[in-house]
Amino acid sequence: DACVLQISAGAFELGGAVLEPHELLQAEDRRFDVYPGPRFGQHMDDKTIAWWDAPEQKEAWDRIVEAEKVPLEEALSRFSKFVTTWVGRRGKIWGLPPQFDLRILRGAYATAELPVPWHFSQEHDLRTLLWAASKAVPSTFRAPRTEGRGLIKHFALHDAARQAMLAQSAFRALKLSADQ
């Protein structure tokens, strides 16, 4: 029953060239800012409120507050369309970690009485991929630096872009290692 403030995603080819933030941030239709309706009973606990009140979250919070909001059902429906269009039934849904983000989304879909647009077998953990790349090719794999690229940490669309860059970079390192 966590309060969903934003939903965002970035479509990318795992084995493709590592995309830059400007390539991943082109489509604002990949970000859905949510106005939680009172009938959903979603809430933020005191620890979450304190976390958002921390100075390091200010830039993300300000962007979230300024954004035009849609009801949760609409945001989830639009996100479902995104998933159906870009992921389908064969693609992957990556999370950092999926046990947090995708669990909250599944709960939101249940609360809104909407079907989850992906199958559990499509859920993949970016942390595991990054760990595997760092262990398999420790001398060559370095996660790309995302600081100083205009990405706001904890702003959903920017987090999605950062995670896409990390996934592509880790997969590329593992593929190069396997090819050698």
mmCIF file of C-alpha atoms in Angstrom:
data_model
loop_
_atom_site.group_PDB
_atom_site.id
_atom_site.type_symbol
_atom_site.label_atom_id
_atom_site.label_comp_id
_atom_site.label_asym_id
_atom_site.label_seq_id
_atom_site.Cartn_x
_atom_site.Cartn_y
_atom_site.Cartn_z
ATOM 1 C CA ASP A 1 0.000 0.000 0.000
ATOM 2 C CA ALA A 2 2.962 2.313 -0.538
ATOM 3 C CA CYS A 3 2.148 5.684 -2.039
ATOM 4 C CA VAL A 4 3.199 5.777 -5.692
ATOM 5 C CA LEU A 5 4.430 9.230 -6.709
ATOM 6 C CA GLN A 6 5.909 8.444 -10.102
ATOM 7 C CA ILE A 7 6.171 5.547 -12.506
ATOM 8 C CA SER A 8 8.746 5.594 -15.251
ATOM 9 C CA ALA A 9 10.580 3.298 -17.610
ATOM 10 C CA GLY A 10 13.065 3.355 -20.417
ATOM 11 C CA ALA A 11 13.017 0.996 -23.379
ATOM 12 C CA PHE A 12 16.407 -0.268 -24.487
ATOM 13 C CA GLU A 13 18.090 -3.183 -26.198
ATOM 14 C CA LEU A 14 20.143 -5.054 -23.633
ATOM 15 C CA GLY A 15 22.756 -6.030 -26.209
ATOM 16 C CA GLY A 16 22.670 -2.690 -28.008
ATOM 17 C CA ALA A 17 25.099 0.181 -27.806
ATOM 18 C CA VAL A 18 25.138 1.840 -24.388
ATOM 19 C CA LEU A 19 22.730 4.739 -24.671
ATOM 20 C CA GLU A 20 23.424 8.181 -23.294
ATOM 21 C CA PRO A 21 20.964 9.974 -20.978
ATOM 22 C CA HIS A 22 19.812 12.347 -23.727
ATOM 23 C CA GLU A 23 18.819 9.336 -25.857
ATOM 24 C CA LEU A 24 16.869 7.776 -22.989
ATOM 25 C CA LEU A 25 15.160 10.969 -21.839
ATOM 26 C CA GLN A 26 13.575 11.934 -25.154
ATOM 27 C CA ALA A 27 10.074 10.649 -24.455
ATOM 28 C CA GLU A 28 8.259 12.303 -21.588
ATOM 29 C CA ASP A 29 5.442 9.819 -22.202
ATOM 30 C CA ARG A 30 7.569 7.379 -20.239
ATOM 31 C CA ARG A 31 6.961 9.192 -16.973
ATOM 32 C CA PHE A 32 3.674 9.194 -15.119
ATOM 33 C CA ASP A 33 3.291 11.436 -12.087
ATOM 34 C CA VAL A 34 0.575 10.144 -9.813
ATOM 35 C CA TYR A 35 -2.038 11.962 -7.803
ATOM 36 C CA PRO A 36 -3.014 9.231 -5.351
ATOM 37 C CA GLY A 37 -6.770 9.157 -4.957
ATOM 38 C CA PRO A 38 -8.175 8.955 -1.444
ATOM 39 C CA ARG A 39 -9.997 5.686 -2.131
ATOM 40 C CA PHE A 40 -6.731 3.797 -2.494
ATOM 41 C CA GLY A 41 -5.541 4.248 1.077
ATOM 42 C CA GLN A 42 -1.936 4.522 -0.039
ATOM 43 C CA HIS A 43 0.313 6.148 2.495
ATOM 44 C CA MET A 44 3.842 7.206 3.294
ATOM 45 C CA ASP A 45 5.161 6.149 6.651
ATOM 46 C CA ASP A 46 7.143 8.541 8.831
ATOM 47 C CA LYS A 47 10.505 7.126 7.693
ATOM 48 C CA THR A 48 9.627 7.697 4.033
ATOM 49 C CA ILE A 49 8.477 11.243 4.704
ATOM 50 C CA ALA A 50 11.720 11.950 6.598
ATOM 51 C CA TRP A 51 13.709 10.447 3.703
ATOM 52 C CA TRP A 52 11.981 12.738 1.161
ATOM 53 C CA ASP A 53 12.543 15.709 3.507
ATOM 54 C CA ALA A 54 16.320 15.166 3.454
ATOM 55 C CA PRO A 55 18.254 17.904 1.608
ATOM 56 C CA GLU A 56 19.714 15.425 -0.909
ATOM 57 C CA GLN A 57 16.186 14.591 -2.144
ATOM 58 C CA LYS A 58 15.157 18.234 -2.648
ATOM 59 C CA GLU A 59 15.799 18.446 -6.399
ATOM 60 C CA ALA A 60 13.857 15.241 -7.135
ATOM 61 C CA TRP A 61 11.038 16.194 -4.742
ATOM 62 C CA ASP A 62 10.706 19.654 -6.294
ATOM 63 C CA ARG A 63 10.398 18.121 -9.785
ATOM 64 C CA ILE A 64 7.806 15.619 -8.553
ATOM 65 C CA VAL A 65 5.735 18.290 -6.804
ATOM 66 C CA GLU A 66 5.790 20.596 -9.863
ATOM 67 C CA ALA A 67 4.653 17.904 -12.295
ATOM 68 C CA GLU A 68 1.091 17.602 -13.532
ATOM 69 C CA LYS A 69 -0.541 14.617 -11.842
ATOM 70 C CA VAL A 70 -2.932 11.936 -13.068
ATOM 71 C CA PRO A 71 -5.024 9.509 -10.998
ATOM 72 C CA LEU A 72 -3.340 6.213 -10.126
ATOM 73 C CA GLU A 73 -5.598 4.167 -12.436
ATOM 74 C CA GLU A 74 -4.668 6.377 -15.398
ATOM 75 C CA ALA A 75 -0.948 6.269 -14.603
ATOM 76 C CA LEU A 76 -1.063 2.479 -14.314
ATOM 77 C CA SER A 77 -3.075 2.143 -17.531
ATOM 78 C CA ARG A 78 -0.608 4.348 -19.391
ATOM 79 C CA PHE A 79 2.299 2.376 -17.939
ATOM 80 C CA SER A 80 0.581 -0.866 -19.006
ATOM 81 C CA LYS A 81 0.377 0.478 -22.543
ATOM 82 C CA PHE A 82 4.076 1.339 -22.418
ATOM 83 C CA VAL A 83 4.930 -2.184 -21.198
ATOM 84 C CA THR A 84 2.732 -3.813 -23.842
ATOM 85 C CA THR A 85 4.206 -1.661 -26.603
ATOM 86 C CA TRP A 86 7.888 -1.792 -25.662
ATOM 87 C CA VAL A 87 8.294 -4.993 -23.657
ATOM 88 C CA GLY A 88 5.553 -7.367 -24.729
ATOM 89 C CA ARG A 89 5.593 -10.902 -23.385
ATOM 90 C CA ARG A 90 9.185 -11.675 -24.379
ATOM 91 C CA GLY A 91 11.033 -8.652 -23.027
ATOM 92 C CA LYS A 92 12.453 -8.101 -19.577
ATOM 93 C CA ILE A 93 11.424 -5.799 -16.772
ATOM 94 C CA TRP A 94 14.509 -4.675 -14.856
ATOM 95 C CA GLY A 95 14.458 -3.309 -11.326
ATOM 96 C CA LEU A 96 17.047 -2.069 -8.868
ATOM 97 C CA PRO A 97 15.929 -4.152 -7.051
ATOM 98 C CA PRO A 98 12.738 -5.676 -8.459
ATOM 99 C CA GLN A 99 11.794 -6.845 -4.963
ATOM 100 C CA PHE A 100 11.167 -3.191 -4.086
ATOM 101 C CA ASP A 101 9.997 -1.315 -7.181
ATOM 102 C CA LEU A 102 8.051 -4.084 -8.877
ATOM 103 C CA ARG A 103 6.504 -5.211 -5.592
ATOM 104 C CA ILE A 104 5.158 -1.695 -5.035
ATOM 105 C CA LEU A 105 3.859 -1.573 -8.618
ATOM 106 C CA ARG A 106 2.191 -4.977 -8.255
ATOM 107 C CA GLY A 107 0.517 -3.686 -5.089
ATOM 108 C CA ALA A 108 -0.673 -0.560 -6.911
ATOM 109 C CA TYR A 109 -2.134 -2.672 -9.733
ATOM 110 C CA ALA A 110 -3.933 -4.845 -7.167
ATOM 111 C CA THR A 111 -5.265 -1.791 -5.345
ATOM 112 C CA ALA A 112 -6.524 -0.283 -8.607
ATOM 113 C CA GLU A 113 -7.951 -3.683 -9.603
ATOM 114 C CA LEU A 114 -5.966 -3.690 -12.850
ATOM 115 C CA PRO A 115 -3.990 -6.588 -14.317
ATOM 116 C CA VAL A 116 -0.208 -6.463 -14.044
ATOM 117 C CA PRO A 117 1.058 -6.077 -17.647
ATOM 118 C CA TRP A 118 4.049 -8.386 -17.278
ATOM 119 C CA HIS A 119 4.632 -11.958 -16.136
ATOM 120 C CA PHE A 120 6.726 -12.620 -13.034
ATOM 121 C CA SER A 121 9.250 -14.515 -15.155
ATOM 122 C CA GLN A 122 10.055 -11.245 -16.972
ATOM 123 C CA GLU A 123 11.318 -9.607 -13.777
ATOM 124 C CA HIS A 124 15.097 -9.273 -13.618
ATOM 125 C CA ASP A 125 17.413 -7.850 -10.967
ATOM 126 C CA LEU A 126 19.868 -5.211 -12.145
ATOM 127 C CA ARG A 127 21.959 -5.585 -8.978
ATOM 128 C CA THR A 128 22.616 -9.224 -9.839
ATOM 129 C CA LEU A 129 23.621 -8.314 -13.401
ATOM 130 C CA LEU A 130 26.012 -5.629 -12.120
ATOM 131 C CA TRP A 131 27.466 -8.020 -9.555
ATOM 132 C CA ALA A 132 27.985 -10.729 -12.202
ATOM 133 C CA ALA A 133 29.754 -8.292 -14.520
ATOM 134 C CA SER A 134 32.014 -7.028 -11.727
ATOM 135 C CA LYS A 135 32.974 -10.606 -10.761
ATOM 136 C CA ALA A 136 33.260 -12.092 -14.256
ATOM 137 C CA VAL A 137 35.360 -9.280 -15.698
ATOM 138 C CA PRO A 138 36.736 -7.383 -12.673
ATOM 139 C CA SER A 139 39.693 -5.982 -14.580
ATOM 140 C CA THR A 140 37.603 -4.397 -17.338
ATOM 141 C CA PHE A 141 34.064 -3.798 -16.110
ATOM 142 C CA ARG A 142 33.385 -0.413 -14.616
ATOM 143 C CA ALA A 143 29.833 0.796 -14.235
ATOM 144 C CA PRO A 144 29.450 3.978 -16.290
ATOM 145 C CA ARG A 145 29.573 7.164 -14.275
ATOM 146 C CA THR A 146 26.227 8.874 -14.304
ATOM 147 C CA GLU A 147 27.081 11.820 -12.083
ATOM 148 C CA GLY A 148 27.384 15.125 -13.891
ATOM 149 C CA ARG A 149 25.122 14.032 -16.751
ATOM 150 C CA GLY A 150 22.089 15.999 -15.640
ATOM 151 C CA LEU A 151 20.356 13.021 -14.039
ATOM 152 C CA ILE A 152 18.458 13.729 -10.850
ATOM 153 C CA LYS A 153 18.719 10.852 -8.390
ATOM 154 C CA HIS A 154 15.324 9.476 -7.267
ATOM 155 C CA PHE A 155 13.465 11.239 -10.071
ATOM 156 C CA ALA A 156 11.822 8.260 -11.783
ATOM 157 C CA LEU A 157 12.603 9.001 -15.434
ATOM 158 C CA HIS A 158 16.223 9.801 -14.660
ATOM 159 C CA ASP A 159 16.567 6.685 -12.500
ATOM 160 C CA ALA A 160 15.186 4.621 -15.397
ATOM 161 C CA ALA A 161 17.755 6.158 -17.780
ATOM 162 C CA ARG A 162 20.582 5.502 -15.328
ATOM 163 C CA GLN A 163 19.496 1.899 -14.825
ATOM 164 C CA ALA A 164 19.263 1.304 -18.590
ATOM 165 C CA MET A 165 22.819 2.577 -19.020
ATOM 166 C CA LEU A 166 24.032 0.306 -16.216
ATOM 167 C CA ALA A 167 22.237 -2.763 -17.604
ATOM 168 C CA GLN A 168 23.602 -2.224 -21.104
ATOM 169 C CA SER A 169 27.124 -1.639 -19.828
ATOM 170 C CA ALA A 170 27.124 -4.752 -17.618
ATOM 171 C CA PHE A 171 25.662 -6.936 -20.363
ATOM 172 C CA ARG A 172 28.197 -5.619 -22.864
ATOM 173 C CA ALA A 173 31.075 -6.444 -20.480
ATOM 174 C CA LEU A 174 29.739 -9.971 -19.913
ATOM 175 C CA LYS A 175 29.253 -10.514 -23.654
ATOM 176 C CA LEU A 176 32.758 -9.286 -24.472
ATOM 177 C CA SER A 177 34.148 -11.554 -21.777
ATOM 178 C CA ALA A 178 32.231 -14.551 -23.137
ATOM 179 C CA ASP A 179 33.382 -13.799 -26.694
ATOM 180 C CA GLN A 180 37.079 -13.817 -25.710
#
